[in-house]
mmCIF file with all atom_site columns, C-alpha atoms in Angstrom:
data_model
loop_
_atom_site.group_PDB
_atom_site.id
_atom_site.type_symbol
_atom_site.label_atom_id
_atom_site.label_alt_id
_atom_site.label_comp_id
_atom_site.label_asym_id
_atom_site.label_entity_id
_atom_site.label_seq_id
_atom_site.pdbx_PDB_ins_code
_atom_site.Cartn_x
_atom_site.Cartn_y
_atom_site.Cartn_z
_atom_site.occupancy
_atom_site.B_iso_or_equiv
_atom_site.pdbx_formal_charge
_atom_site.auth_seq_id
_atom_site.auth_comp_id
_atom_site.auth_asym_id
_atom_site.auth_atom_id
_atom_site.pdbx_PDB_model_num
ATOM 1   C CA . ASP L 1 1   ? 15.448 20.049 -21.537 1.00 65.00 ? 412 ASP L CA 1
ATOM 2   C CA . MET L 1 2   ? 15.216 22.922 -23.969 1.00 64.00 ? 413 MET L CA 1
ATOM 3   C CA . LEU L 1 3   ? 15.364 26.267 -22.158 1.00 78.00 ? 414 LEU L CA 1
ATOM 4   C CA . GLY L 1 4   ? 13.604 24.729 -19.170 1.00 82.00 ? 415 GLY L CA 1
ATOM 5   C CA . TYR L 1 5   ? 10.961 22.801 -21.124 1.00 83.00 ? 416 TYR L CA 1
ATOM 6   C CA . LYS L 1 6   ? 10.718 19.029 -21.265 1.00 83.00 ? 417 LYS L CA 1
ATOM 7   C CA . PRO L 1 7   ? 10.332 17.632 -24.809 1.00 81.00 ? 418 PRO L CA 1
ATOM 8   C CA . GLU L 1 8   ? 6.694  16.673 -24.177 1.00 84.00 ? 419 GLU L CA 1
ATOM 9   C CA . GLU L 1 9   ? 5.918  20.289 -23.140 1.00 86.00 ? 420 GLU L CA 1
ATOM 10  C CA . VAL L 1 10  ? 6.980  21.685 -26.520 1.00 83.00 ? 421 VAL L CA 1
ATOM 11  C CA . PRO L 1 11  ? 4.332  21.232 -29.191 1.00 83.00 ? 422 PRO L CA 1
ATOM 12  C CA . ALA L 1 12  ? 5.417  21.486 -32.816 1.00 80.00 ? 423 ALA L CA 1
ATOM 13  C CA . SER L 1 13  ? 3.611  24.787 -33.297 1.00 83.00 ? 424 SER L CA 1
ATOM 14  C CA . TYR L 1 14  ? 4.536  28.216 -34.557 1.00 85.00 ? 425 TYR L CA 1
ATOM 15  C CA . GLU L 1 15  ? 2.378  29.841 -31.858 1.00 90.00 ? 426 GLU L CA 1
ATOM 16  C CA . PHE L 1 16  ? 4.225  28.134 -29.002 1.00 88.00 ? 427 PHE L CA 1
ATOM 17  C CA . TRP L 1 17  ? 7.440  29.767 -30.191 1.00 88.00 ? 428 TRP L CA 1
ATOM 18  C CA . THR L 1 18  ? 6.076  33.221 -31.139 1.00 92.00 ? 429 THR L CA 1
ATOM 19  C CA . ASN L 1 19  ? 4.071  33.576 -27.910 1.00 93.00 ? 430 ASN L CA 1
ATOM 20  C CA . ARG L 1 20  ? 7.277  33.223 -25.856 1.00 94.00 ? 431 ARG L CA 1
ATOM 21  C CA . ILE L 1 21  ? 9.320  35.927 -27.588 1.00 96.00 ? 432 ILE L CA 1
ATOM 22  C CA . HIS L 1 22  ? 9.797  39.040 -25.454 1.00 96.00 ? 433 HIS L CA 1
ATOM 23  C CA . PRO L 1 23  ? 7.434  41.793 -26.675 1.00 97.00 ? 434 PRO L CA 1
ATOM 24  C CA . ASP L 1 24  ? 10.310 44.279 -27.097 1.00 97.00 ? 435 ASP L CA 1
ATOM 25  C CA . ASP L 1 25  ? 12.217 41.811 -29.288 1.00 97.00 ? 436 ASP L CA 1
ATOM 26  C CA . ALA L 1 26  ? 9.262  40.434 -31.267 1.00 97.00 ? 437 ALA L CA 1
ATOM 27  C CA . PRO L 1 27  ? 9.153  43.042 -34.092 1.00 97.00 ? 438 PRO L CA 1
ATOM 28  C CA . ALA L 1 28  ? 12.822 42.539 -35.069 1.00 97.00 ? 439 ALA L CA 1
ATOM 29  C CA . VAL L 1 29  ? 12.636 38.744 -34.658 1.00 97.00 ? 440 VAL L CA 1
ATOM 30  C CA . MET L 1 30  ? 9.479  38.475 -36.737 1.00 97.00 ? 441 MET L CA 1
ATOM 31  C CA . ALA L 1 31  ? 10.935 40.775 -39.428 1.00 97.00 ? 442 ALA L CA 1
ATOM 32  C CA . ALA L 1 32  ? 14.064 38.581 -39.664 1.00 96.00 ? 443 ALA L CA 1
ATOM 33  C CA . LEU L 1 33  ? 11.914 35.452 -39.838 1.00 96.00 ? 444 LEU L CA 1
ATOM 34  C CA . GLU L 1 34  ? 9.613  36.951 -42.483 1.00 95.00 ? 445 GLU L CA 1
ATOM 35  C CA . ALA L 1 35  ? 12.602 38.020 -44.598 1.00 96.00 ? 446 ALA L CA 1
ATOM 36  C CA . HIS L 1 36  ? 13.881 34.455 -44.583 1.00 96.00 ? 447 HIS L CA 1
ATOM 37  C CA . LEU L 1 37  ? 10.500 32.849 -45.212 1.00 95.00 ? 448 LEU L CA 1
ATOM 38  C CA . LYS L 1 38  ? 10.000 35.153 -48.226 1.00 93.00 ? 449 LYS L CA 1
ATOM 39  C CA . GLY L 1 39  ? 13.429 34.184 -49.552 1.00 92.00 ? 450 GLY L CA 1
ATOM 40  C CA . VAL L 1 40  ? 14.952 37.650 -49.068 1.00 94.00 ? 451 VAL L CA 1
ATOM 41  C CA . ALA L 1 41  ? 17.424 36.411 -46.433 1.00 95.00 ? 452 ALA L CA 1
ATOM 42  C CA . GLU L 1 42  ? 19.355 33.171 -46.856 1.00 94.00 ? 453 GLU L CA 1
ATOM 43  C CA . ALA L 1 43  ? 18.750 32.116 -43.235 1.00 96.00 ? 454 ALA L CA 1
ATOM 44  C CA . PHE L 1 44  ? 17.048 33.261 -40.057 1.00 96.00 ? 455 PHE L CA 1
ATOM 45  C CA . VAL L 1 45  ? 19.433 34.476 -37.352 1.00 96.00 ? 456 VAL L CA 1
ATOM 46  C CA . ALA L 1 46  ? 18.375 36.536 -34.333 1.00 96.00 ? 457 ALA L CA 1
ATOM 47  C CA . GLU L 1 47  ? 19.251 37.060 -30.673 1.00 95.00 ? 458 GLU L CA 1
ATOM 48  C CA . PHE L 1 48  ? 16.248 37.651 -28.479 1.00 96.00 ? 459 PHE L CA 1
ATOM 49  C CA . ARG L 1 49  ? 14.676 37.003 -25.112 1.00 95.00 ? 460 ARG L CA 1
ATOM 50  C CA . PHE L 1 50  ? 12.515 33.905 -24.843 1.00 94.00 ? 461 PHE L CA 1
ATOM 51  C CA . ARG L 1 51  ? 10.248 32.916 -21.950 1.00 94.00 ? 462 ARG L CA 1
ATOM 52  C CA . GLY L 1 52  ? 11.869 29.794 -20.475 1.00 88.00 ? 463 GLY L CA 1
ATOM 53  C CA . GLY L 1 53  ? 10.072 26.938 -18.766 1.00 88.00 ? 464 GLY L CA 1
ATOM 54  C CA . SER L 1 54  ? 10.642 28.500 -15.327 1.00 88.00 ? 465 SER L CA 1
ATOM 55  C CA . GLY L 1 55  ? 9.003  31.748 -16.461 1.00 89.00 ? 466 GLY L CA 1
ATOM 56  C CA . ASP L 1 56  ? 12.291 33.663 -16.620 1.00 91.00 ? 467 ASP L CA 1
ATOM 57  C CA . TRP L 1 57  ? 13.501 35.441 -19.734 1.00 93.00 ? 468 TRP L CA 1
ATOM 58  C CA . VAL L 1 58  ? 16.376 33.597 -21.379 1.00 92.00 ? 469 VAL L CA 1
ATOM 59  C CA . TRP L 1 59  ? 18.552 35.148 -24.090 1.00 94.00 ? 470 TRP L CA 1
ATOM 60  C CA . VAL L 1 60  ? 18.739 32.846 -27.083 1.00 94.00 ? 471 VAL L CA 1
ATOM 61  C CA . LEU L 1 61  ? 20.474 32.808 -30.420 1.00 95.00 ? 472 LEU L CA 1
ATOM 62  C CA . GLY L 1 62  ? 17.887 31.491 -32.857 1.00 95.00 ? 473 GLY L CA 1
ATOM 63  C CA . ARG L 1 63  ? 19.009 30.112 -36.203 1.00 96.00 ? 474 ARG L CA 1
ATOM 64  C CA . GLY L 1 64  ? 16.868 28.525 -38.856 1.00 95.00 ? 475 GLY L CA 1
ATOM 65  C CA . LYS L 1 65  ? 16.675 27.710 -42.516 1.00 96.00 ? 476 LYS L CA 1
ATOM 66  C CA . VAL L 1 66  ? 13.962 26.603 -44.897 1.00 96.00 ? 477 VAL L CA 1
ATOM 67  C CA . VAL L 1 67  ? 15.169 23.330 -46.378 1.00 96.00 ? 478 VAL L CA 1
ATOM 68  C CA . GLU L 1 68  ? 12.235 22.644 -48.706 1.00 95.00 ? 479 GLU L CA 1
ATOM 69  C CA . ARG L 1 69  ? 9.916  24.917 -50.707 1.00 94.00 ? 480 ARG L CA 1
ATOM 70  C CA . ASP L 1 70  ? 7.080  24.167 -53.093 1.00 95.00 ? 481 ASP L CA 1
ATOM 71  C CA . ALA L 1 71  ? 7.102  25.134 -56.778 1.00 95.00 ? 482 ALA L CA 1
ATOM 72  C CA . ARG L 1 72  ? 5.908  28.675 -55.931 1.00 92.00 ? 483 ARG L CA 1
ATOM 73  C CA . GLY L 1 73  ? 8.641  29.122 -53.292 1.00 90.00 ? 484 GLY L CA 1
ATOM 74  C CA . LYS L 1 74  ? 6.352  28.665 -50.287 1.00 93.00 ? 485 LYS L CA 1
ATOM 75  C CA . PRO L 1 75  ? 8.239  27.120 -47.330 1.00 94.00 ? 486 PRO L CA 1
ATOM 76  C CA . LEU L 1 76  ? 7.306  23.484 -46.709 1.00 94.00 ? 487 LEU L CA 1
ATOM 77  C CA . ARG L 1 77  ? 9.965  22.375 -44.207 1.00 94.00 ? 488 ARG L CA 1
ATOM 78  C CA . ALA L 1 78  ? 12.436 24.205 -42.007 1.00 93.00 ? 489 ALA L CA 1
ATOM 79  C CA . VAL L 1 79  ? 15.036 23.322 -39.389 1.00 93.00 ? 490 VAL L CA 1
ATOM 80  C CA . GLY L 1 80  ? 16.367 25.474 -36.607 1.00 91.00 ? 491 GLY L CA 1
ATOM 81  C CA . THR L 1 81  ? 18.132 25.725 -33.290 1.00 91.00 ? 492 THR L CA 1
ATOM 82  C CA . GLN L 1 82  ? 17.935 27.914 -30.232 1.00 89.00 ? 493 GLN L CA 1
ATOM 83  C CA . THR L 1 83  ? 21.063 28.285 -28.136 1.00 92.00 ? 494 THR L CA 1
ATOM 84  C CA . ASP L 1 84  ? 21.007 29.774 -24.633 1.00 91.00 ? 495 ASP L CA 1
ATOM 85  C CA . VAL L 1 85  ? 23.350 32.788 -24.729 1.00 93.00 ? 496 VAL L CA 1
ATOM 86  C CA . THR L 1 86  ? 22.208 34.336 -21.431 1.00 90.00 ? 497 THR L CA 1
ATOM 87  C CA . ASP L 1 87  ? 25.626 34.057 -19.753 1.00 87.00 ? 498 ASP L CA 1
ATOM 88  C CA . ARG L 1 88  ? 27.391 35.646 -22.730 1.00 89.00 ? 499 ARG L CA 1
ATOM 89  C CA . ARG L 1 89  ? 24.855 38.501 -22.760 1.00 88.00 ? 500 ARG L CA 1
ATOM 90  C CA . ARG L 1 90  ? 25.354 39.110 -19.017 1.00 84.00 ? 501 ARG L CA 1
ATOM 91  C CA . ILE L 1 91  ? 29.130 39.188 -19.404 1.00 82.00 ? 502 ILE L CA 1
ATOM 92  C CA . THR L 1 92  ? 28.881 41.530 -22.391 1.00 84.00 ? 503 THR L CA 1
ATOM 93  C CA . SER L 1 93  ? 26.544 43.802 -20.470 1.00 82.00 ? 504 SER L CA 1
ATOM 94  C CA . ALA L 1 94  ? 28.894 43.791 -17.468 1.00 78.00 ? 505 ALA L CA 1
ATOM 95  C CA . PHE L 1 95  ? 31.859 44.782 -19.623 1.00 78.00 ? 506 PHE L CA 1
ATOM 96  C CA . GLU L 1 96  ? 29.866 47.487 -21.406 1.00 83.00 ? 507 GLU L CA 1
ATOM 97  C CA . GLY L 1 97  ? 28.836 48.916 -18.035 1.00 78.00 ? 508 GLY L CA 1
ATOM 98  C CA . LEU L 1 98  ? 32.411 48.719 -16.825 1.00 77.00 ? 509 LEU L CA 1
ATOM 99  C CA . MET L 1 99  ? 33.708 50.522 -19.909 1.00 79.00 ? 510 MET L CA 1
ATOM 100 C CA . ALA L 1 100 ? 30.993 53.196 -19.705 1.00 79.00 ? 511 ALA L CA 1
ATOM 101 C CA . GLY L 1 101 ? 31.649 53.723 -15.997 1.00 76.00 ? 512 GLY L CA 1
ATOM 102 C CA . THR L 1 102 ? 35.379 54.204 -16.440 1.00 77.00 ? 513 THR L CA 1
ATOM 103 C CA . ALA L 1 103 ? 35.407 55.955 -19.827 1.00 77.00 ? 514 ALA L CA 1
ATOM 104 C CA . GLY L 1 104 ? 36.131 59.430 -18.469 1.00 78.00 ? 515 GLY L CA 1
ATOM 105 C CA . ALA L 1 105 ? 38.433 58.359 -15.655 1.00 78.00 ? 516 ALA L CA 1
ATOM 106 C CA . VAL L 1 106 ? 42.113 59.109 -16.151 1.00 78.00 ? 517 VAL L CA 1
ATOM 107 C CA . GLY L 1 107 ? 45.176 59.185 -13.947 1.00 79.00 ? 518 GLY L CA 1
ATOM 108 C CA . GLU L 1 108 ? 44.556 58.585 -10.257 1.00 76.00 ? 519 GLU L CA 1
ATOM 109 C CA . ALA L 1 109 ? 40.775 58.511 -10.772 1.00 79.00 ? 520 ALA L CA 1
ATOM 110 C CA . PHE L 1 110 ? 40.896 55.434 -13.030 1.00 83.00 ? 521 PHE L CA 1
ATOM 111 C CA . PHE L 1 111 ? 41.444 52.639 -10.491 1.00 80.00 ? 522 PHE L CA 1
ATOM 112 C CA . PRO L 1 112 ? 38.830 53.884 -7.973  1.00 82.00 ? 523 PRO L CA 1
ATOM 113 C CA . GLN L 1 113 ? 36.271 54.114 -10.795 1.00 82.00 ? 524 GLN L CA 1
ATOM 114 C CA . LEU L 1 114 ? 37.296 50.700 -12.139 1.00 82.00 ? 525 LEU L CA 1
ATOM 115 C CA . VAL L 1 115 ? 36.997 48.919 -8.801  1.00 82.00 ? 526 VAL L CA 1
ATOM 116 C CA . ARG L 1 116 ? 33.683 50.632 -7.974  1.00 82.00 ? 527 ARG L CA 1
ATOM 117 C CA . HIS L 1 117 ? 32.069 49.723 -11.302 1.00 80.00 ? 528 HIS L CA 1
ATOM 118 C CA . LEU L 1 118 ? 33.520 46.208 -11.182 1.00 79.00 ? 529 LEU L CA 1
ATOM 119 C CA . ALA L 1 119 ? 31.980 45.643 -7.746  1.00 80.00 ? 530 ALA L CA 1
ATOM 120 C CA . LEU L 1 120 ? 28.606 47.099 -8.710  1.00 79.00 ? 531 LEU L CA 1
ATOM 121 C CA . THR L 1 121 ? 28.431 45.341 -12.085 1.00 75.00 ? 532 THR L CA 1
ATOM 122 C CA . LEU L 1 122 ? 29.271 41.947 -10.598 1.00 74.00 ? 533 LEU L CA 1
ATOM 123 C CA . ASP L 1 123 ? 27.110 42.573 -7.505  1.00 76.00 ? 534 ASP L CA 1
ATOM 124 C CA . MET L 1 124 ? 30.062 42.219 -5.111  1.00 78.00 ? 535 MET L CA 1
ATOM 125 C CA . ARG L 1 125 ? 30.093 43.471 -1.519  1.00 79.00 ? 536 ARG L CA 1
ATOM 126 C CA . CYS L 1 126 ? 33.685 44.619 -1.901  1.00 79.00 ? 537 CYS L CA 1
ATOM 127 C CA . ALA L 1 127 ? 36.485 44.667 -4.443  1.00 79.00 ? 538 ALA L CA 1
ATOM 128 C CA . VAL L 1 128 ? 40.176 45.499 -4.558  1.00 77.00 ? 539 VAL L CA 1
ATOM 129 C CA . VAL L 1 129 ? 42.550 46.353 -7.383  1.00 78.00 ? 540 VAL L CA 1
ATOM 130 C CA . GLY L 1 130 ? 46.151 45.795 -6.406  1.00 79.00 ? 541 GLY L CA 1
ATOM 131 C CA . GLU L 1 131 ? 49.684 45.670 -7.717  1.00 80.00 ? 542 GLU L CA 1
ATOM 132 C CA . PHE L 1 132 ? 52.228 43.000 -6.870  1.00 80.00 ? 543 PHE L CA 1
ATOM 133 C CA . ARG L 1 133 ? 55.510 44.345 -5.548  1.00 80.00 ? 544 ARG L CA 1
ATOM 134 C CA . GLY L 1 134 ? 58.905 42.875 -4.792  1.00 77.00 ? 545 GLY L CA 1
ATOM 135 C CA . ALA L 1 135 ? 62.429 43.156 -6.186  1.00 70.00 ? 546 ALA L CA 1
ATOM 136 C CA . SER L 1 136 ? 62.838 39.867 -8.069  1.00 70.00 ? 547 SER L CA 1
ATOM 137 C CA . ILE L 1 137 ? 60.197 37.801 -6.271  1.00 75.00 ? 548 ILE L CA 1
ATOM 138 C CA . VAL L 1 138 ? 56.702 39.063 -5.481  1.00 75.00 ? 549 VAL L CA 1
ATOM 139 C CA . THR L 1 139 ? 56.287 39.408 -1.736  1.00 79.00 ? 550 THR L CA 1
ATOM 140 C CA . ARG L 1 140 ? 53.664 42.140 -1.254  1.00 81.00 ? 551 ARG L CA 1
ATOM 141 C CA . LEU L 1 141 ? 50.335 43.326 -2.658  1.00 79.00 ? 552 LEU L CA 1
ATOM 142 C CA . ALA L 1 142 ? 49.794 47.070 -2.720  1.00 80.00 ? 553 ALA L CA 1
ATOM 143 C CA . THR L 1 143 ? 46.203 48.302 -2.756  1.00 80.00 ? 554 THR L CA 1
ATOM 144 C CA . LEU L 1 144 ? 45.612 50.709 -5.637  1.00 79.00 ? 555 LEU L CA 1
ATOM 145 C CA . ALA L 1 145 ? 41.881 51.090 -5.054  1.00 80.00 ? 556 ALA L CA 1
ATOM 146 C CA . ALA L 1 146 ? 39.144 49.485 -2.983  1.00 81.00 ? 557 ALA L CA 1
ATOM 147 C CA . TRP L 1 147 ? 35.381 49.648 -2.862  1.00 81.00 ? 558 TRP L CA 1
ATOM 148 C CA . PRO L 1 148 ? 33.735 50.618 -0.656  1.00 80.00 ? 559 PRO L CA 1
ATOM 149 C CA . THR L 1 149 ? 36.395 53.293 -0.272  1.00 69.00 ? 560 THR L CA 1
ATOM 150 C CA . ASP L 1 150 ? 36.633 52.880 3.523   1.00 71.00 ? 561 ASP L CA 1
ATOM 151 C CA . MET L 1 151 ? 37.254 49.137 3.179   1.00 65.00 ? 562 MET L CA 1
ATOM 152 C CA . PHE L 1 152 ? 40.990 49.337 3.811   1.00 60.00 ? 563 PHE L CA 1
ATOM 153 C CA . LEU L 1 153 ? 42.067 51.896 6.347   1.00 56.00 ? 564 LEU L CA 1
ATOM 154 C CA . GLY L 1 154 ? 45.670 51.914 7.371   1.00 53.00 ? 565 GLY L CA 1
ATOM 155 C CA . GLU L 1 155 ? 48.310 49.786 5.606   1.00 56.00 ? 566 GLU L CA 1
ATOM 156 C CA . SER L 1 156 ? 48.127 49.802 1.831   1.00 74.00 ? 567 SER L CA 1
ATOM 157 C CA . GLU L 1 157 ? 50.571 46.892 1.379   1.00 78.00 ? 568 GLU L CA 1
ATOM 158 C CA . ILE L 1 158 ? 50.090 43.368 2.682   1.00 76.00 ? 569 ILE L CA 1
ATOM 159 C CA . PRO L 1 159 ? 52.469 40.380 2.595   1.00 79.00 ? 570 PRO L CA 1
ATOM 160 C CA . VAL L 1 160 ? 51.391 37.692 0.119   1.00 77.00 ? 571 VAL L CA 1
ATOM 161 C CA . THR L 1 161 ? 54.040 34.997 0.502   1.00 79.00 ? 572 THR L CA 1
ATOM 162 C CA . ASN L 1 162 ? 52.361 31.597 1.084   1.00 79.00 ? 573 ASN L CA 1
ATOM 163 C CA . THR L 1 163 ? 48.842 32.988 0.459   1.00 77.00 ? 574 THR L CA 1
ATOM 164 C CA . PRO L 1 164 ? 46.346 32.406 -2.383  1.00 72.00 ? 575 PRO L CA 1
ATOM 165 C CA . CYS L 1 165 ? 47.447 35.804 -3.748  1.00 72.00 ? 576 CYS L CA 1
ATOM 166 C CA . MET L 1 166 ? 50.630 34.149 -4.995  1.00 74.00 ? 577 MET L CA 1
ATOM 167 C CA . GLN L 1 167 ? 48.672 32.301 -7.705  1.00 73.00 ? 578 GLN L CA 1
ATOM 168 C CA . PRO L 1 168 ? 48.038 35.386 -9.865  1.00 73.00 ? 579 PRO L CA 1
ATOM 169 C CA . ALA L 1 169 ? 51.565 36.586 -9.094  1.00 71.00 ? 580 ALA L CA 1
ATOM 170 C CA . ARG L 1 170 ? 52.773 33.404 -10.852 1.00 73.00 ? 581 ARG L CA 1
ATOM 171 C CA . GLY L 1 171 ? 50.334 33.987 -13.729 1.00 71.00 ? 582 GLY L CA 1
ATOM 172 C CA . GLU L 1 172 ? 47.749 31.494 -12.467 1.00 70.00 ? 583 GLU L CA 1
ATOM 173 C CA . VAL L 1 173 ? 44.010 32.101 -12.075 1.00 62.00 ? 584 VAL L CA 1
ATOM 174 C CA . SER L 1 174 ? 42.813 32.665 -8.530  1.00 61.00 ? 585 SER L CA 1
ATOM 175 C CA . ILE L 1 175 ? 39.247 33.187 -7.382  1.00 59.00 ? 586 ILE L CA 1
ATOM 176 C CA . ILE L 1 176 ? 38.775 33.877 -3.716  1.00 58.00 ? 587 ILE L CA 1
ATOM 177 C CA . ALA L 1 177 ? 35.134 33.832 -2.628  1.00 57.00 ? 588 ALA L CA 1
ATOM 178 C CA . SER L 1 178 ? 33.641 34.320 0.797   1.00 55.00 ? 589 SER L CA 1
ATOM 179 C CA . ASP L 1 179 ? 30.136 34.377 2.232   1.00 49.00 ? 590 ASP L CA 1
#
C-alpha cells in the first residue's frame, strides 16, 4: 500500500497526484515542482498534506528528480518517492505547543505549566511530573506538578520500591498506560 492506496488504485497520472494535494499546500508544492521541471532547482523536495486512501490527510515528504530531458531541456522521465511523515509532524507539533505553552513560565510556575501542556498536547486525562528522592537509593517519588491540579490531594510523596516507577529511576524507559 502507498498511503492507503493499493497499487492498482494508483494510475500513472499527474492529475491523480495533484488532485490529492491539500489546497493550502498546493501553491508551494506546485511552485517547487515547477522550479525543478524548468531546471531551476536540482530536485523536487516538499512536505505537504496528501489525501490518503482512507480519505484522511497524510503528511508526506515528496522527493523527485527528472532523470531524462530532451534536447530542448523538456522533462521526459522522472522518478520520485513519497514518505509518510505524519507521526514526525505530530511529534514536532506537540513539542512546539509544549514549548509555546511553557515559554513564559519560570520558577514554581514552570512544572504546573509543563504538565498541563503535556497532558493537553498528548490528549491525556491526567499527567504527573515528579522527582525521585532517596539518600543513595531511590525510594520515593515526590509530585512536583499534576494535571488536573486537584488530581493528587494529600501526600505529595509516594513509595516506589518494587513498582514500575523504579524503571526510570534506574535510567530505563517506562510507559504506564491505563484505560
